[in-house]
Amino acid sequence: MRIMDLLTDAREEPVSDLEPGVGLSGAARVRVLLAAALGPLVTGYAAVAAVLTLVALTADRAVFSGTGVLLAAGPGWLAAHQVRLGLGGHPLGVLPLLPTLGVTLLAARTAAGAAQRLGCRSAREALPVLLTITTAHAVFGLVVALGAQGSPVTANPLVAFAVPGLLAAAAAFVGVTRSCGLPDVVAERLDPLALRGLRAGALGFAVLVACGAVVFTVATAVSWATVSDIYEPAFGTSFGLFLLSVLYLPNAVAASLSFVTGPGFSIGDLNVGMFGYRGGAVPGVPLLGGLPDHHAAWWPALLVLPAATGALVGWSLRKADADPAQRIRAVAVAGAVVALGCVLLGTLSGGRLGDGPFDPVSVPVGVASVVAFCWIVIPGSFVAFFTGEHEPPAPPPEALEDNEAFEDADDVDAEAAAEAVEELEASEEDDEEAAEDAEFEAEADAELGLEDEPAEDEAVTGGTETCGDVEPDETDR
């Protein structure tokens, strides 16, 4: 019974109100920051080394070397952070986006955990976490680039310093936003209508990416016979091609997104667009097995997908404001978000691919962003305008109807209405004071027996008695 009482008391003991990070010593804070700096680096490097080890073990006639794998993991880590590499003097700028998403998520989660352990409640308190993670990635990228000098795989040290640092800074900032309460601060300071537009833009961009993924999946499934012929009988080679296709899958989705919206993409001489096609050589990768070999007349029917996405954005903003013009402004904000997302995704998905027939791989970023903006704004504005409220503005109060400031006004301004009310009240007070003064003077005259003097041209009747100091005329006598 005594043990049960102790357990019960321990369970019912109130939880401490101390927040995480309160009471941490300087050494403990340094340990947290050190873990935040080294954690993503060690984990990311180990993941790249594990992938390279798996490829080396499954490849045919390959000699596995632990030292070689560890050395090759350095340039692989740079590639995961979108640092352009040089392979024997040939540029490699088309880098896989899937590892980039992984290292970005890793840095964001590490920053969020460090900020929570340190008890950061503002951006200023989280600044050491951001600086630590950013500096660690930038310095590590520089060290890897300097260490790779003279090897077959090289990288520009300045680029290796700047790009991982910027990527880690962006990821860490996203990671600490929730723990520092930045979303609430932004929501308080940002226009509510603009905030609705940002959310609708994020929704529209996600839907467009999903449309690109669906089109890519369908094209690959329809051309599965061609895709299966690319795989070789050897397991090691087929596994390497499969792994390569998986790593570059987000890049293919980005190209498919550009195709669905209209501009298309290019691989060397090959140019695939919604309204145009130019043939060319295609790399023998299963990921590209679904590429068409000629233009099809039904391709423009796919434009219904971005149009439907814009209509969805407009539908989500139909209740954003009672004024249709304000709803259209929110749709424009959503279109800007989608255009910015297309610029970022298109820039990261393309690049140089050696100096051969497949160079370069590119998405027309400028045209794609403008077209995506139009696909969101035009149908979105139409839907938001006609499906929302169209009630006329409320009429001004009855007390303000006679005021000159509102005789020809369509919309009532709050400041003008307040000034008119004050003027009307002041005029009413003046009238009341004048009436009270007139009434007071009349009562005073009545009490004193004073009456109004007759006018000078007013005739005196014969029955009126003359005053004592006026003498009668001679005729009267």
Coordinates of C-alpha atoms in Angstrom, one line a residue, residues 32-41 77 81 103-118 126-141 161-176:
V32 CA 23.0 21.8 -27.9
L33 CA 24.5 24.2 -30.5
L34 CA 27.3 21.8 -31.2
A35 CA 24.9 18.9 -31.8
A36 CA 22.8 21.2 -34.0
A37 CA 25.9 22.0 -36.1
L38 CA 27.3 18.5 -36.4
G39 CA 24.1 16.4 -36.5
P40 CA 22.9 17.3 -40.0
L41 CA 26.5 17.1 -41.4
W77 CA 27.2 15.6 -50.2
H81 CA 23.2 20.6 -51.6
V103 CA 19.0 17.4 -46.4
T104 CA 16.7 20.4 -46.2
L105 CA 14.2 18.5 -44.0
L106 CA 17.1 17.2 -41.8
A107 CA 18.4 20.8 -41.2
A108 CA 14.9 22.1 -40.5
R109 CA 14.1 19.4 -38.0
T110 CA 17.5 19.8 -36.3
A111 CA 17.0 23.6 -36.0
A112 CA 13.5 23.1 -34.5
G113 CA 14.7 20.6 -31.9
A114 CA 17.6 22.9 -30.9
A115 CA 15.4 25.9 -30.6
Q116 CA 12.9 23.9 -28.5
R117 CA 15.6 22.6 -26.1
L118 CA 17.1 26.1 -25.7
A126 CA 16.9 31.6 -32.1
L127 CA 19.6 33.6 -33.9
P128 CA 22.5 31.4 -32.4
V129 CA 20.8 28.3 -33.8
L130 CA 20.5 29.8 -37.3
L131 CA 24.1 31.0 -37.3
T132 CA 25.5 27.8 -36.0
I133 CA 23.8 25.6 -38.6
T134 CA 24.5 28.0 -41.5
T135 CA 28.1 28.4 -40.6
A136 CA 28.7 24.7 -40.1
H137 CA 27.2 23.8 -43.5
A138 CA 29.1 26.6 -45.3
V139 CA 32.5 25.7 -43.7
F140 CA 32.0 22.0 -44.3
G141 CA 31.2 22.6 -48.0
F161 CA 30.8 27.6 -49.4
A162 CA 27.8 29.8 -50.3
V163 CA 25.2 27.4 -51.6
P164 CA 25.1 24.9 -48.7
G165 CA 25.1 27.8 -46.3
L166 CA 22.2 29.5 -47.9
L167 CA 20.2 26.2 -48.2
A168 CA 20.9 25.4 -44.5
A169 CA 19.9 28.9 -43.5
A170 CA 16.6 28.7 -45.3
A171 CA 15.9 25.3 -43.9
A172 CA 16.8 26.3 -40.3
F173 CA 14.7 29.4 -40.5
V174 CA 11.7 27.3 -41.5
G175 CA 12.4 24.9 -38.7
V176 CA 12.5 27.6 -35.9

